[in-house]
Short mmCIF file of C-alpha atoms in Angstrom, two decimals:
data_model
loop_
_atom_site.label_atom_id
_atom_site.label_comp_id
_atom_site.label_asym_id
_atom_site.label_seq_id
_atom_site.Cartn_x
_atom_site.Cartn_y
_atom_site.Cartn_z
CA UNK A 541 92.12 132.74 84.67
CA UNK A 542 90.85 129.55 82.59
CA UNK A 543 90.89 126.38 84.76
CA UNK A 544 92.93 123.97 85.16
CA UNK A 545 92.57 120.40 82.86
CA UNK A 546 93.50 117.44 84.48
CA UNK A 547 94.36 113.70 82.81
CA UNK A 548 93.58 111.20 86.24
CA UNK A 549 95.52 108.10 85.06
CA UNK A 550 93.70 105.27 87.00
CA UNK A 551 95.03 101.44 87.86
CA UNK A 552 91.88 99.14 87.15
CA UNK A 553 90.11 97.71 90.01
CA UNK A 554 90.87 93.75 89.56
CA UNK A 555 94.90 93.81 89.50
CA UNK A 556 94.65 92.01 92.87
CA UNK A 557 92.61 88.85 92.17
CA UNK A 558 92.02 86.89 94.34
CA UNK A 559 88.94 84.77 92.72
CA UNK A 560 88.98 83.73 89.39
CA UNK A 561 85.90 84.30 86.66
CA UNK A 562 83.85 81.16 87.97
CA UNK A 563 83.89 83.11 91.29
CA UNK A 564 85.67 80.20 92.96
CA UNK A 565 88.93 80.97 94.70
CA UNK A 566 92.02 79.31 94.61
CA UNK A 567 93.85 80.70 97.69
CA UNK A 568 93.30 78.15 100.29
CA UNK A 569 94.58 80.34 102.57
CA UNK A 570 91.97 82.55 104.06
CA UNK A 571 94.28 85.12 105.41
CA UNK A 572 96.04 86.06 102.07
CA UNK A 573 92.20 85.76 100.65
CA UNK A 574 91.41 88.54 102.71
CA UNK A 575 94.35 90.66 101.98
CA UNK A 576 93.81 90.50 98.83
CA UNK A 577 90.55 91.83 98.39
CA UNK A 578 91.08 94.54 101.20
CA UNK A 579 94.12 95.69 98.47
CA UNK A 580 91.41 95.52 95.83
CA UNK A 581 89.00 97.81 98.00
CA UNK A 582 91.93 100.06 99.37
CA UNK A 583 92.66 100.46 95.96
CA UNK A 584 88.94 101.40 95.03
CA UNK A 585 88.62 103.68 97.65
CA UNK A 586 91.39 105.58 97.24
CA UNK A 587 90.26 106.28 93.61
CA UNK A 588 86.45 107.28 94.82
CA UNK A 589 88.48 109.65 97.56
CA UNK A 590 90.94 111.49 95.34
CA UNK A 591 87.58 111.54 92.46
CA UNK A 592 85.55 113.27 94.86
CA UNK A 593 88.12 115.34 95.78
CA UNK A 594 88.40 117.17 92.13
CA UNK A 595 84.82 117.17 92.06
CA UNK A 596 85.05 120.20 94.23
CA UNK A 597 87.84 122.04 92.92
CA UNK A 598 87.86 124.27 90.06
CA UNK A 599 89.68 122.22 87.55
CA UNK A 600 88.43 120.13 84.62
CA UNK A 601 89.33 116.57 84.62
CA UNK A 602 89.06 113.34 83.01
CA UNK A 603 89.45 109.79 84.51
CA UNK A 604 90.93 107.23 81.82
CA UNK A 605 92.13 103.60 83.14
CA UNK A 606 96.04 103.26 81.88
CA UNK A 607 95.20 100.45 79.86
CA UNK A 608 93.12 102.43 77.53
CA UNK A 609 95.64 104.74 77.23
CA UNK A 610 97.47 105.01 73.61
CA UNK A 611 98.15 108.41 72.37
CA UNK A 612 100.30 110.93 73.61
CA UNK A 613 98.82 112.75 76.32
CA UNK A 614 98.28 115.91 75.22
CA UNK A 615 96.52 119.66 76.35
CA UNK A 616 96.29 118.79 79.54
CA UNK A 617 98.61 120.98 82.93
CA UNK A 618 98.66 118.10 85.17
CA UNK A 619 98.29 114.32 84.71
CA UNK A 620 97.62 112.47 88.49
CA UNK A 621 98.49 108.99 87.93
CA UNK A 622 96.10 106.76 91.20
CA UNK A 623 97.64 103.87 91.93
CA UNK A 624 101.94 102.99 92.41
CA UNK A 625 104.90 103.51 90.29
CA UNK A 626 103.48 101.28 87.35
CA UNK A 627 100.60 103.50 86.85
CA UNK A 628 103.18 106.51 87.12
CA UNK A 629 105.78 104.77 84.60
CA UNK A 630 103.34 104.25 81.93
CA UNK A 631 101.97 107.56 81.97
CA UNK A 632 105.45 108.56 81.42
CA UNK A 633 105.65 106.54 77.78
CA UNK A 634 102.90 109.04 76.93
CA UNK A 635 104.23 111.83 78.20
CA UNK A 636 106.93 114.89 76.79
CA UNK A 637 108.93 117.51 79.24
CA UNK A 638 105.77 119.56 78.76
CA UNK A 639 103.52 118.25 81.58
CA UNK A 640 103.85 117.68 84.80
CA UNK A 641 102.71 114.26 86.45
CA UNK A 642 101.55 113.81 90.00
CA UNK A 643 101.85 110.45 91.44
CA UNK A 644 99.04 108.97 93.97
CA UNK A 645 99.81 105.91 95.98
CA UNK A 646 96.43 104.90 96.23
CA UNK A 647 97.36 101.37 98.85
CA UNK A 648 100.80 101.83 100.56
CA UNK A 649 102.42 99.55 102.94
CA UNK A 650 100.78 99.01 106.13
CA UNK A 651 103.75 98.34 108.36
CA UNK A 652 101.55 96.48 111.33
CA UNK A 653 99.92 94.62 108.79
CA UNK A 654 103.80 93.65 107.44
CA UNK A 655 104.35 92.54 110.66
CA UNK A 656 101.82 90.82 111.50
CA UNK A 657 101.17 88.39 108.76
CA UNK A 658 105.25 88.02 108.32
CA UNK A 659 105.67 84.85 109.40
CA UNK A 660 102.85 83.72 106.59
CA UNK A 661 103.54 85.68 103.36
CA UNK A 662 104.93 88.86 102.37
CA UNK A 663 102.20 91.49 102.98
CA UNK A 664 104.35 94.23 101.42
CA UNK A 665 101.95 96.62 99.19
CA UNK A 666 102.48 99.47 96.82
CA UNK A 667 106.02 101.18 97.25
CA UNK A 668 105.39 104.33 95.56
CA UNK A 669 108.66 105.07 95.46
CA UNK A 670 108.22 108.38 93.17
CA UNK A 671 104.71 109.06 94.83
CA UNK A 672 104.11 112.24 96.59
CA UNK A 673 100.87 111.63 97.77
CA UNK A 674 98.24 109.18 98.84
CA UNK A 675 94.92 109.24 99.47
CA UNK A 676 94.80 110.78 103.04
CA UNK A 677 97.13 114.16 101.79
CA UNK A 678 96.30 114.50 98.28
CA UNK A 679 93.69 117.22 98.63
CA UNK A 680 96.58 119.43 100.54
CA UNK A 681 99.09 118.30 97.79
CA UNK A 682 96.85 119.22 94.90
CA UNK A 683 96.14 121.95 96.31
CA UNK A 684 99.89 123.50 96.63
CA UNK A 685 100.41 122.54 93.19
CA UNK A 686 97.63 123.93 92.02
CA UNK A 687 98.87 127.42 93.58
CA UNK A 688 101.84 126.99 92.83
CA UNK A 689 103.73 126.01 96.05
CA UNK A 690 105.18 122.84 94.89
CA UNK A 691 107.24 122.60 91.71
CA UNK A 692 108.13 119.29 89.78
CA UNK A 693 111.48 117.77 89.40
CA UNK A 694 113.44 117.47 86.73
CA UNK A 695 114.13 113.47 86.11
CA UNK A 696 116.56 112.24 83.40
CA UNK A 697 115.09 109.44 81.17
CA UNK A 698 116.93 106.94 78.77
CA UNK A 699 116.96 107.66 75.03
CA UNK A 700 116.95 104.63 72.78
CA UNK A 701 118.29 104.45 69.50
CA UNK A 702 118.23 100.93 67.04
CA UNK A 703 120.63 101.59 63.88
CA UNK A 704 120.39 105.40 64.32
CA UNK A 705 116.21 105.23 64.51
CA UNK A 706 115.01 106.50 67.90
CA UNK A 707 112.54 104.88 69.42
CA UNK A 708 109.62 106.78 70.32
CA UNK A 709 109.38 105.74 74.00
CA UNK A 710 111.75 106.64 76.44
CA UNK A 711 112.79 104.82 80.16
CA UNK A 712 112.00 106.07 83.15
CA UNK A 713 113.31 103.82 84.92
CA UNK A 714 115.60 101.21 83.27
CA UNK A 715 116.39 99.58 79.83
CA UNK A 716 117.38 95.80 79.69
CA UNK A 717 118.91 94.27 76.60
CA UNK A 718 118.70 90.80 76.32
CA UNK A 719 117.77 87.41 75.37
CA UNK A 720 113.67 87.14 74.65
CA UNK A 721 114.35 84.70 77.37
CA UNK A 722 116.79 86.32 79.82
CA UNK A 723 118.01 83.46 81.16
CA UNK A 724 119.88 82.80 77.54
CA UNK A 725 123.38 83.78 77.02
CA UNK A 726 124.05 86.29 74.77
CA UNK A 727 126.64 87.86 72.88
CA UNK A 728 127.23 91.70 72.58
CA UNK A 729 129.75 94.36 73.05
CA UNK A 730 130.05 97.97 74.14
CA UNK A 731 131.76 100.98 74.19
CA UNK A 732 131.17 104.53 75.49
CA UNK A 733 131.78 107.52 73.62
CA UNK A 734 132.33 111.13 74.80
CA UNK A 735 130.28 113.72 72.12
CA UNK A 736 130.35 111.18 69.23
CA UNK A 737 134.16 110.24 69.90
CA UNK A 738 135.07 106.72 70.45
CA UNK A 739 137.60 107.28 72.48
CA UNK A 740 136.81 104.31 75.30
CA UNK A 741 137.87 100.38 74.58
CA UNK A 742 135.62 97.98 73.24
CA UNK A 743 133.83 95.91 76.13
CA UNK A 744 133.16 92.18 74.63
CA UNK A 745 130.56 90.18 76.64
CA UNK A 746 128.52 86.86 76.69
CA UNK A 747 126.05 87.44 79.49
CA UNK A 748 122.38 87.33 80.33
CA UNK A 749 122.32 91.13 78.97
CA UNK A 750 122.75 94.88 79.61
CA UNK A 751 120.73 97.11 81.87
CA UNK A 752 121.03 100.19 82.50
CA UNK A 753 118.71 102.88 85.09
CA UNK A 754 118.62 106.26 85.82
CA UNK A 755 118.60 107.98 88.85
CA UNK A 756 115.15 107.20 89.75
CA UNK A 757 115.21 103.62 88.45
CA UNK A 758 118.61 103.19 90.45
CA UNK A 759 116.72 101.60 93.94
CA UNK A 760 115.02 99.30 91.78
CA UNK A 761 116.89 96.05 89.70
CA UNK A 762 120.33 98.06 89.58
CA UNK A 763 120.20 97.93 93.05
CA UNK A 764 119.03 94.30 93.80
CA UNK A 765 122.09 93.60 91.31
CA UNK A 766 124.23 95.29 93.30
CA UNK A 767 124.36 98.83 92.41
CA UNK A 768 124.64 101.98 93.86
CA UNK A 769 121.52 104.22 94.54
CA UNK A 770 121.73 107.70 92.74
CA UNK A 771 120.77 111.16 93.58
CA UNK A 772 117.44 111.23 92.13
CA UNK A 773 118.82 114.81 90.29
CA UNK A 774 121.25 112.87 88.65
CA UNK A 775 121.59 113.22 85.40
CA UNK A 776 124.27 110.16 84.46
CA UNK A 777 122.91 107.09 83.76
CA UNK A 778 124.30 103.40 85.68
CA UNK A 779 125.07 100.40 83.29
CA UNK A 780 125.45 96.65 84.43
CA UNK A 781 126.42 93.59 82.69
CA UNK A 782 124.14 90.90 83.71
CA UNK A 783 125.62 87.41 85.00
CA UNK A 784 129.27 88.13 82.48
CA UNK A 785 131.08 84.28 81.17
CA UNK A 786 134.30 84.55 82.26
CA UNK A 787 134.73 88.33 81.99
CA UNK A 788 138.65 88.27 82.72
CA UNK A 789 140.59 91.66 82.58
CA UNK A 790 137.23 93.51 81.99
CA UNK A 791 135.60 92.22 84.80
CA UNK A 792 136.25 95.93 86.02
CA UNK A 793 134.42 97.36 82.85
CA UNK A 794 130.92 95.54 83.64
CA UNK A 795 129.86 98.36 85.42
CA UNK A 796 129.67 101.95 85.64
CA UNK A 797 128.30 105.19 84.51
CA UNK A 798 127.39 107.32 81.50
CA UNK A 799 127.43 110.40 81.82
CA UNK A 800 125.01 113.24 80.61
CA UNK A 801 127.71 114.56 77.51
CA UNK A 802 128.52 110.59 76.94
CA UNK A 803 126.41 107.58 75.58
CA UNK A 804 126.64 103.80 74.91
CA UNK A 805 127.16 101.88 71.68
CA UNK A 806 126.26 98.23 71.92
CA UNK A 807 126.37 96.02 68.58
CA UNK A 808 124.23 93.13 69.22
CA UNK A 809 125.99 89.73 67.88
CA UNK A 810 123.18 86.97 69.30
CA UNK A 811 120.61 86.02 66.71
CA UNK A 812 118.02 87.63 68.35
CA UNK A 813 117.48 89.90 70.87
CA UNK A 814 115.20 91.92 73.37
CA UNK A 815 115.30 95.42 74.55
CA UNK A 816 113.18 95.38 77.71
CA UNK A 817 111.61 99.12 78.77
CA UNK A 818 110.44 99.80 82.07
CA UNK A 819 109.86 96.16 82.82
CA UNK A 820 108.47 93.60 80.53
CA UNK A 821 105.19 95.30 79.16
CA UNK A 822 107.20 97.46 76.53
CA UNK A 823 110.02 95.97 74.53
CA UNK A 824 111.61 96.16 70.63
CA UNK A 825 113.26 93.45 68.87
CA UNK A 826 116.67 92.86 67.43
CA UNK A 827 118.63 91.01 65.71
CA UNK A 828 122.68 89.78 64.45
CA UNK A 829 123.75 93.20 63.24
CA UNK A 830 121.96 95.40 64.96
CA UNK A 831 123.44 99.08 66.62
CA UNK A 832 121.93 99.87 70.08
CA UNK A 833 122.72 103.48 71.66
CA UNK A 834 122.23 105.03 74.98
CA UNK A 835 121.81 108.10 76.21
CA UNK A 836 120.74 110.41 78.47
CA UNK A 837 120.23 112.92 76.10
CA UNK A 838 115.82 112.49 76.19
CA UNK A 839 113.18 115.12 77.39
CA UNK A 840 113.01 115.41 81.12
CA UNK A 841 110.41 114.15 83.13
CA UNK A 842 108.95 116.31 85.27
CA UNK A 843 107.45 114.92 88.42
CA UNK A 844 106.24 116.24 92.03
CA UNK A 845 108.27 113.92 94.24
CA UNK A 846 108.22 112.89 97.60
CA UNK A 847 109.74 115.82 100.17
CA UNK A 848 112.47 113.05 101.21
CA UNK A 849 113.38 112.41 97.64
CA UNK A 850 113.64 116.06 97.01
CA UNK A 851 115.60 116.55 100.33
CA UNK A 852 118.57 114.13 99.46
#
């Protein structure tokens, strides 16, 4: 049986920093000083842990920081992704339905440490919301996986299209369609459409913009904007108008679902525009004219979740 070849996706070291290049700090605070660099060396840690880790297992592996990464991963069975849901999301940019991706919260939420510093600052770390391990379990997880007693999960990601082009990245999590500054009103409209048919009313808006999530990106800015979580098997897709002008009689149209056999059109009427992918670090411009669709209809992401996420 040929070994196993592993992509480890690593977070760089210095995310947290808490001094700047002259080595002088500028936290005058000396308690958030030191929680910052213990993040940096939880962080560290953790990497050196899981690293030594595959040392002794019979796989082949290679460590590349996810800021160096910018080809599609490729020839690999596994990609382990150290660090939170960033590090996991950006993998996924790179990634088809082909390979599986484990996610390792390498510094997760102390909840004394929460407590104790919450009358100060928020001492909240990495959520790792779609994280099944960290470094104290990841030997046993990697190890089930790697005889096959775990199996990914399927999730649905957002397909993009820009006058009929696809875009060759897909959303994990979310898709925002805006304003290059968000704050700015702008003018679109929307429709859904069932297997090509328009058979749903044209939605006009002036807003801050569009977002919609998937299942897994449904606990993160849907949520804070008030909507619903999803069952993380879900294959539908949420929608929300942002902040609507005077929406009138279709207030009740600013949000709702897609579903898998439906997608979105949106003509863009602003001058310019932004369409926002898994945060702010990946993003295509548009313009007056221009023909957004939505969909579910993208490869699948497969991903060994959390047991509670796959319990729901």
């Amino acid at each position: 049986m040929s070994r196993r070849r592993l992509l480890v996706l690593l977070k760089p070291g210095n995310v947290y920093p808490s001094r700047c290049s002259d080595g002088v700090s500028r936290v005058t605070n000396p308690r958030v000083l030191g929680y910052l660099e213990n993040r940096c060396e939880v962080h560290m840690d953790a990497i050196k842990s899981c690293q030594d880790i595959l040392r002794r297992k019979a796989v082949d592996w290679e460590p590349v920081l996810r800021s160096d990464l910018v080809q599609p991963i490729r020839n690999v069975d596994l990609v382990v992704t150290i660090g939170g849901d960033g590090t996991l999301l950006q993998a996924s940019h790179f990634m088809d339905d082909s390979i599986p991706v484990l996610g390792v919260n390498s510094d997760p939420t102390q909840v004394s440490e929460v407590k104790d510093f919450s009358d100060e600052f928020d001492a909240t770390r990495s959520t790792g919301y779609l994280c099944a391990a960290t470094a104290e379990n990841f030997e046993q997880v990697l190890d089930d996986i790697l005889e096959g007693q775990r199996v990914p999960c399927k999730l649905a990601r957002i397909s993009i299209c820009v006058n009929r082009q696809l875009l060759s990245t897909y959303a994990l999590n979310d898709v925002l369609i805006a304003h290059p500054c968000p704050a700015t009103v702008s003018w679109f409209s929307f429709r859904v459409k069932d297997d090509g048919k328009l058979c749903y009313p044209l939605v006009n808006c002036r807003s801050s913009g569009l977002r919609v999530c998937t299942a897994a990106g449904s606990t993160a800015a849907m949520l804070s904007g008030g909507g619903f979580t999803m069952p993380i098997s879900s294959e539908e897709l949420q929608f929300m108008v942002r902040e609507p002008i005077s929406p009138g009689p279709a207030k009740s149209k600013m949000h709702g679902f897609i579903k898998s056999d439906q997608s979105m059109l949106i003509p863009w009427y602003s001058k310019e525009g932004m369409i926002y992918v898994d945060g702010s670090h990946l993003t295509h411009s548009i313009q007056h004219g221009d023909i957004i669709e939505i969909s579910s209809k993208a490869p699948i992401l497969k991903v060994f979740l959390p047991s509670h996420l796959i319990s729901e």
